[in-house]
Coordinates of C-alpha atoms and ligand atoms in Angstrom, one line a residue:
M76 CA 227.6 196.9 90.7
R77 CA 228.8 199.6 93.1
P78 CA 232.6 199.8 93.7
R79 CA 233.4 198.0 96.9
T80 CA 237.1 197.4 97.1
K81 CA 239.8 200.0 97.2
R82 CA 240.9 199.2 93.7
E83 CA 237.4 199.4 92.3
R84 CA 236.9 202.8 93.9
L85 CA 240.2 204.0 92.5
V86 CA 239.2 202.8 89.0
A87 CA 235.8 204.5 89.3
E88 CA 237.5 207.7 90.2
L89 CA 240.2 207.5 87.5
S90 CA 237.6 206.6 84.9
S91 CA 235.6 209.8 85.6
K92 CA 238.8 211.7 84.9
L93 CA 239.5 210.2 81.5
P94 CA 239.3 212.8 78.7
E95 CA 236.5 212.8 76.1
I96 CA 237.1 211.2 72.8
T97 CA 239.0 213.7 70.6
E98 CA 238.2 215.1 67.2
A99 CA 241.3 213.4 65.8
Q100 CA 240.2 210.0 67.2
I101 CA 236.7 210.4 65.8
R102 CA 238.2 211.3 62.4
W103 CA 240.5 208.3 62.5
G104 CA 237.6 206.0 63.5
K105 CA 235.4 207.2 60.6
K106 CA 238.2 206.5 58.2
H107 CA 239.4 203.2 59.5
C108 CA 236.5 201.4 61.1
F109 CA 234.3 201.2 58.1
P110 CA 234.5 200.1 54.5
H111 CA 234.4 202.9 51.9
N112 CA 232.2 201.9 49.0
A113 CA 230.6 203.3 45.9
Y114 CA 227.5 201.3 45.1
R115 CA 226.7 201.0 41.4
C116 CA 223.2 200.3 40.1
K117 CA 223.3 200.6 36.3
D118 CA 224.7 204.0 35.6
E119 CA 223.9 205.4 39.0
M120 CA 226.6 205.5 41.7
W121 CA 226.3 206.6 45.3
C122 CA 228.9 207.2 48.0
S123 CA 228.8 205.5 51.4
E124 CA 230.7 208.4 52.8
C125 CA 228.5 211.4 51.9
G126 CA 225.4 209.7 50.4
K127 CA 225.6 211.8 47.2
M128 CA 224.6 210.2 43.9
W129 CA 226.1 210.7 40.5
V130 CA 226.0 209.2 37.0
D131 CA 228.9 207.2 35.7
V132 CA 228.7 205.8 32.2
T133 CA 232.2 204.3 32.1
G134 CA 230.6 200.9 33.0
Q135 CA 233.5 200.2 35.4
K136 CA 232.4 197.6 37.9
E137 CA 235.4 196.9 40.1
G138 CA 238.5 198.7 41.4
Y139 CA 238.6 202.1 43.1
I140 CA 237.0 205.4 42.2
K141 CA 237.0 208.9 43.8
C142 CA 233.8 210.4 45.0
P143 CA 233.2 213.7 43.0
Y144 CA 231.6 215.3 46.0
C145 CA 233.6 214.3 49.1
G146 CA 236.8 213.1 47.3
E147 CA 236.9 209.9 49.3
R148 CA 238.6 206.9 47.6
L149 CA 235.9 204.2 47.3
E150 CA 235.8 200.6 46.4
M151 CA 233.3 199.9 43.7
K152 CA 230.5 197.4 44.4
V153 CA 227.6 196.5 42.1
S154 CA 224.5 196.6 44.3
R155 CA 221.0 197.8 44.3
K156 CA 221.1 198.6 48.0
A157 CA 220.1 202.2 48.9
K158 CA 221.2 202.1 52.5
D159 CA 224.3 200.9 54.1
N160 CA 224.5 200.6 57.9
A161 CA 227.8 199.5 59.5
V162 CA 228.8 198.9 63.1
S163 CA 232.3 198.6 64.4
Y164 CA 234.5 199.4 67.4
L165 CA 237.2 201.9 67.9
T166 CA 239.6 201.0 70.7
V167 CA 241.8 203.6 72.4
V168 CA 244.7 202.1 74.3
T169 CA 245.9 204.2 77.1
T170 CA 247.1 204.2 80.7
S171 CA 245.8 205.8 83.8
G172 CA 247.6 205.6 87.1
D173 CA 249.1 202.1 87.3
F174 CA 246.4 200.7 85.1
Q175 CA 246.4 199.7 81.4
V176 CA 243.2 201.0 80.0
L177 CA 241.3 199.8 76.9
R178 CA 238.5 202.2 75.9
H179 CA 236.1 200.7 73.5
F180 CA 233.9 203.1 71.4
Y181 CA 230.9 201.7 69.6
T182 CA 230.8 203.3 66.2
A183 CA 228.0 203.1 63.7
R184 CA 227.6 204.7 60.3
Y185 CA 224.2 205.1 58.7
A186 CA 224.4 205.9 55.0
R187 CA 221.5 206.4 52.7
K188 CA 221.4 207.1 49.0
E189 CA 220.8 210.8 48.5
R190 CA 220.7 211.5 52.2
D191 CA 223.4 212.8 54.6
T192 CA 225.5 210.1 56.2
H193 CA 225.2 210.0 60.0
Y194 CA 227.7 208.6 62.6
F195 CA 227.0 207.5 66.1
I196 CA 230.0 207.1 68.5
D197 CA 229.5 206.1 72.1
E198 CA 232.0 204.8 74.7
V199 CA 230.5 201.5 75.9
C200 CA 233.3 199.7 77.7
Q201 CA 236.5 200.2 79.5
Q202 CA 238.9 197.4 80.5
W203 CA 241.2 198.3 83.4
I204 CA 244.1 195.9 83.6
T205 CA 246.7 195.8 86.3
S206 CA 250.4 194.7 85.9
D207 CA 249.5 191.7 88.0
N208 CA 246.9 190.7 85.4
K209 CA 243.7 191.6 87.3
E210 CA 240.9 193.2 85.3
I211 CA 238.2 195.5 86.3
V212 CA 235.5 196.3 83.7
I213 CA 233.3 199.4 83.5
A214 CA 230.7 199.2 80.8
K215 CA 227.2 200.2 79.8
A216 CA 224.3 197.7 80.3
M217 CA 223.5 195.3 77.5
N218 CA 220.0 194.1 76.6
M219 CA 218.9 190.6 77.0
G220 CA 221.1 188.0 75.3
C221 CA 223.9 190.5 75.2
R222 CA 223.1 191.5 71.7
G223 CA 223.2 195.2 72.0
W224 CA 224.3 198.0 74.2
I225 CA 221.8 200.2 76.0
H226 CA 223.3 203.5 75.1
T227 CA 221.1 205.6 77.3
T228 CA 222.6 204.0 80.5
D229 CA 225.8 205.2 82.2
M230 CA 228.8 203.1 82.4
S231 CA 229.2 201.2 85.7
L232 CA 231.3 198.5 87.2
K233 CA 230.6 195.1 85.7
Q234 CA 231.5 191.5 86.4
S235 CA 234.0 190.5 83.7
G236 CA 232.2 187.4 82.3
N237 CA 231.3 184.2 84.1
I238 CA 232.8 180.7 84.4
Y239 CA 231.2 179.7 81.1
Y240 CA 232.3 182.7 79.2
P241 CA 235.2 184.5 80.8
H242 CA 236.4 187.8 79.6
S243 CA 233.2 188.5 77.8
Y244 CA 234.2 192.2 77.4
D245 CA 237.2 191.4 75.2
I246 CA 236.3 193.6 72.2
D247 CA 238.4 193.3 69.1
G248 CA 238.2 196.9 67.9
Y249 CA 240.2 198.9 65.5
V250 CA 243.1 200.2 67.6
Y251 CA 243.8 203.9 67.4
P252 CA 247.5 204.1 66.5
K253 CA 248.6 206.4 69.3
V254 CA 249.0 203.6 71.9
K255 CA 250.1 204.0 75.5
V256 CA 251.1 200.9 77.4
L257 CA 252.3 200.1 80.9
P258 CA 256.1 199.8 81.3
I259 CA 255.8 196.0 82.0
L260 CA 254.0 195.4 78.7
R261 CA 256.5 197.5 76.9
R262 CA 259.3 195.5 78.5
N263 CA 257.5 192.3 77.5
G264 CA 257.5 193.3 73.8
L265 CA 254.3 195.3 73.2
R266 CA 254.6 198.4 71.1
T267 CA 251.8 199.8 69.1
S268 CA 250.5 196.9 67.0
F269 CA 248.5 193.9 68.3
H270 CA 249.3 191.8 65.3
G271 CA 245.8 190.6 64.6
V272 CA 245.2 189.6 68.2
T273 CA 242.4 191.1 70.4
P274 CA 244.1 193.7 72.5
A275 CA 243.0 192.5 75.9
V276 CA 243.9 188.9 75.0
L277 CA 247.4 189.8 73.9
M278 CA 247.9 192.0 77.0
R279 CA 246.9 189.2 79.4
A280 CA 249.2 186.8 77.4
L281 CA 252.1 189.2 77.8
L282 CA 251.4 189.6 81.5
G283 CA 252.2 185.9 81.9
E284 CA 249.0 184.1 81.0
N285 CA 250.5 182.4 77.9
K286 CA 254.0 180.9 78.0
Y287 CA 255.3 181.7 74.5
A288 CA 253.6 185.1 73.7
E289 CA 256.5 187.2 75.0
M290 CA 259.1 185.1 73.1
L291 CA 257.0 185.2 69.9
I292 CA 256.5 189.0 70.0
K293 CA 260.1 189.7 70.9
T294 CA 261.4 187.6 68.1
R295 CA 258.9 189.2 65.7
Q296 CA 257.2 185.9 64.9
Y297 CA 253.9 187.7 64.5
G298 CA 252.4 185.1 62.1
M299 CA 253.0 182.5 64.7
L300 CA 251.9 184.8 67.5
E301 CA 248.5 185.2 66.0
F302 CA 248.1 181.5 65.4
Y303 CA 249.3 180.7 68.9
M304 CA 246.9 183.0 70.5
R305 CA 244.1 181.6 68.5
R306 CA 245.1 177.9 69.1
G307 CA 246.2 178.4 72.7
G308 CA 249.3 176.2 72.3
L309 CA 252.4 175.4 70.2
S310 CA 252.8 171.8 69.0
H311 CA 256.6 172.2 68.4
P312 CA 258.0 175.1 70.5
W313 CA 261.5 174.1 69.8
A314 CA 261.0 174.6 66.1
V315 CA 260.3 178.3 66.7
N316 CA 263.7 178.5 68.6
I317 CA 265.4 176.9 65.6
C318 CA 263.7 179.5 63.3
N319 CA 264.9 182.3 65.5
R320 CA 268.5 181.0 65.6
N321 CA 268.4 180.9 61.8
G322 CA 266.7 184.3 61.4
Y323 CA 263.7 182.6 59.8
I324 CA 260.3 184.4 60.0
I325 CA 257.1 182.4 59.9
K326 CA 254.6 184.3 58.0
D327 CA 251.6 182.0 58.0
G328 CA 251.3 180.4 61.4
S329 CA 248.6 177.9 60.7
M330 CA 250.2 176.6 57.5
Y331 CA 253.5 176.3 59.4
D332 CA 251.9 174.3 62.1
D333 CA 250.4 172.1 59.5
Y334 CA 253.8 171.7 57.9
L335 CA 255.4 170.6 61.2
R336 CA 252.7 168.0 61.6
L337 CA 253.4 166.7 58.1
L338 CA 257.1 166.5 59.0
D339 CA 256.1 164.3 62.0
Y340 CA 253.9 162.2 59.7
F341 CA 256.9 161.4 57.5
H342 CA 259.3 161.0 60.4
L343 CA 261.3 164.0 59.3
D344 CA 263.5 165.6 61.9
T345 CA 261.7 168.7 63.4
H346 CA 265.0 169.6 65.1
N347 CA 266.8 170.0 61.8
A348 CA 266.9 173.5 60.4
H349 CA 266.9 172.1 56.9
Y350 CA 263.3 170.9 57.4
V351 CA 262.2 173.5 60.0
C352 CA 263.2 176.6 57.9
P353 CA 261.9 175.9 54.4
K354 CA 262.8 178.5 51.8
N355 CA 259.3 178.2 50.3
L356 CA 256.9 177.1 53.0
K357 CA 253.9 176.8 50.7
K358 CA 255.7 174.7 48.1
E359 CA 257.2 172.3 50.7
H360 CA 253.8 172.2 52.5
D361 CA 251.9 171.4 49.4
K362 CA 254.5 168.8 48.3
L363 CA 254.1 166.9 51.6
V364 CA 250.3 167.2 51.5
E365 CA 250.3 165.7 48.0
K366 CA 252.7 162.9 49.2
K367 CA 250.5 162.2 52.2
R368 CA 247.4 162.2 50.0
K369 CA 248.9 159.6 47.7
I370 CA 249.9 157.3 50.6
E371 CA 246.5 157.6 52.3
A372 CA 244.8 156.8 49.0
K373 CA 247.0 153.7 48.6
I374 CA 246.1 152.7 52.2
R375 CA 242.4 153.2 51.5
A376 CA 242.6 151.2 48.2
E377 CA 244.4 148.4 50.0
Q378 CA 241.8 148.3 52.7
K379 CA 239.1 148.2 50.1
R380 CA 240.8 145.4 48.3
K381 CA 241.0 143.4 51.5
E382 CA 237.4 144.1 52.2
R383 CA 236.5 142.9 48.7
I384 CA 238.4 139.7 49.2
E385 CA 236.8 139.1 52.6
R386 CA 233.4 139.7 51.1
M387 CA 234.1 137.2 48.3
F388 CA 235.3 134.7 50.7
R389 CA 232.3 135.1 52.9
M390 CA 230.0 134.9 50.0
K391 CA 231.6 131.6 48.9
Q392 CA 231.2 130.2 52.4
D393 CA 227.6 131.3 52.5
I394 CA 226.8 129.7 49.2
L395 CA 228.5 126.4 50.2
S396 CA 226.8 126.2 53.5
F397 CA 223.5 127.1 52.0
I398 CA 223.8 124.4 49.3
K399 CA 224.4 121.9 52.1
R400 CA 221.4 123.1 54.1
I401 CA 219.0 123.2 51.1
Q402 CA 220.0 119.8 49.8
P403 CA 217.1 117.9 51.4
F404 CA 214.5 120.4 50.0
L405 CA 215.7 120.5 46.4
G406 CA 212.9 119.7 44.0
M407 CA 210.2 120.0 46.7
E408 CA 206.9 121.4 45.3
I409 CA 203.6 122.1 46.9
K410 CA 200.8 122.6 44.4
D411 CA 197.2 123.3 44.5
K412 CA 194.7 125.1 42.1
G413 CA 197.5 126.7 40.1
I414 CA 199.5 127.9 43.1
V415 CA 203.0 126.4 43.2
I416 CA 205.2 126.7 46.3
R417 CA 208.9 125.9 46.1
P418 CA 211.9 126.6 48.3
L419 CA 214.4 129.2 47.1
E420 CA 217.2 126.9 46.0
S421 CA 220.2 129.2 45.6
V422 CA 221.5 132.5 46.9
T423 CA 220.9 133.9 43.4
Q424 CA 217.2 133.0 43.8
F425 CA 217.1 134.9 47.1
Y426 CA 218.5 137.9 45.2
L427 CA 215.9 137.7 42.4
E428 CA 213.0 137.1 44.8
G429 CA 214.1 140.2 46.9
K430 CA 214.5 142.3 43.8
A431 CA 211.1 141.3 42.3
M432 CA 209.2 141.6 45.5
H433 CA 210.9 144.7 46.9
H434 CA 211.6 143.2 50.3
C435 CA 214.7 142.3 52.3
V436 CA 215.0 138.6 51.9
Y437 CA 218.4 138.9 50.2
Q438 CA 219.7 142.1 51.9
N439 CA 219.0 140.7 55.4
E440 CA 220.7 137.4 54.3
Y441 CA 218.0 135.0 55.1
Y442 CA 220.0 132.4 53.3
R443 CA 222.5 132.5 56.2
R444 CA 219.9 131.6 58.8
K445 CA 220.2 128.0 60.0
D446 CA 216.7 127.2 61.0
C447 CA 215.0 129.1 58.3
L448 CA 213.4 127.8 55.1
I449 CA 212.3 130.3 52.6
L450 CA 209.7 129.4 50.0
T451 CA 208.2 131.2 47.1
A452 CA 204.6 130.9 46.1
Q453 CA 203.9 131.5 42.4
K454 CA 200.9 131.3 40.1
N455 CA 201.5 131.1 36.3
G456 CA 205.1 132.1 36.9
K457 CA 204.1 135.2 38.8
R458 CA 205.4 135.6 42.3
L459 CA 202.6 135.9 44.9
E460 CA 204.3 135.7 48.3
T461 CA 207.5 134.8 50.0
I462 CA 207.1 132.4 53.0
E463 CA 209.4 131.9 56.0
V464 CA 209.1 128.6 57.8
N465 CA 211.0 127.9 61.0
L466 CA 212.7 124.5 60.8
K467 CA 212.7 124.0 64.6
T468 CA 209.1 124.7 65.4
F469 CA 207.7 124.1 61.9
K470 CA 205.6 127.2 62.1
I471 CA 205.1 129.9 59.4
I472 CA 207.0 133.0 60.7
Q473 CA 205.8 135.3 57.9
S474 CA 204.4 135.3 54.4
R475 CA 204.7 138.5 52.4
A476 CA 203.7 139.7 49.0
A477 CA 205.5 142.5 47.1
C478 CA 206.6 145.5 49.3
N479 CA 205.8 143.5 52.5
K480 CA 202.1 143.5 51.9
T481 CA 199.7 140.5 51.6
S482 CA 198.2 139.1 48.4
D483 CA 194.7 137.9 47.7
Y484 CA 196.0 134.4 48.0
H485 CA 197.5 134.9 51.4
D486 CA 195.1 132.7 53.4
K487 CA 195.2 130.0 50.7
I488 CA 199.0 130.0 50.8
I489 CA 199.2 129.7 54.6
E490 CA 196.6 126.9 54.5
L491 CA 198.6 125.1 51.8
V492 CA 201.9 125.3 53.6
N493 CA 200.4 124.3 56.9
R494 CA 198.7 121.3 55.2
N495 CA 202.1 120.2 53.8
M496 CA 204.1 120.9 56.9
G497 CA 204.5 117.1 57.3
L498 CA 206.4 117.0 54.0
I499 CA 208.7 119.8 55.1
R500 CA 209.3 118.1 58.4
R501 CA 210.1 114.8 56.7
S502 CA 212.5 116.5 54.3
A503 CA 214.2 118.3 57.1
S504 CA 214.9 115.2 59.2
Ligands
ZN878 ZN1 231.3 211.1 48.8

């Protein structure tokens, strides 16, 4: 995009006058943007800072160790890896004209065992923010899918995100400690630390985008600030005021929010400093969590008990109404050439039939169906098929062997039942 407005032209001009990254900034970035590790594989160690390898027979596997070559303090890691590439961002916070400027430097470290370590540092993005909270972005191009910068391009004016993903250039880099901020941001509480919040996000919040950011930063409720910026809202803003009046600092924002919701759950007064400013937040929080867990468990058990009773009641009803319905068919038998066909005479028999035949005659509660007579066909005590007859139409609906297949006697069974449909009809009437 070419600069079109007066402001954009001004930003383009000011941007070209920004100084190059300094040696001190690069040094700071190398030190703070990357982990510093010593990788151990058996007795061999190598340093992610200088790539040099040495032998260490102490067997120490964790903690810190000093590199004998470059003197860097390293965290020990047991790993067979022979290369260690790391990418990070260094953010320089400065001002230019009436603009707040965030300069984001892409920083990469390429470390190999027994090779020199290389660094790559490239400025890829600048966010220019005005005191009336407008933003102009100058950045390098990204490749498709916004997964990487095209470092060979020059920085140019960019649209800052779209409606689906606004502020897509908010980079959460390691902030170089020499921070310069606009007077209005300073007035609203910003000093040198961003308290775990992405710099651009906190700046916009302090320029009026988020209601409580200024109050939280000025009252040093940094734990709550970080949580608030992440969540985007405070469920009990008055509680923070009570904390501030009582000189109570919230360290863990998310645990504190959780705690306030628990107070609500137990109808405890969130306007009362006694509850709102607990001496030991974790202890009180855990106590309430446990109490809530017990109550919920009781409620669940009670619910289960009720369900069990309901189930028993329904089962009794089913058995009673089934007994009534099966009464006219009790003792009925259709026999021919060793095949015996009888109705299932109890709910238990439905269960046994379903279990033996691996079908759903019991699970699907055929015994509850009014116009349905279920028969079992057996030979020498062995179950052949289960037959469903409709008592309105007196037609066979289905006849199934084990696993819903058909047996060798299928046609014979159908013929037998149809031949005796008169008997069933007479019993039913
Ligand atoms: Zn080293």
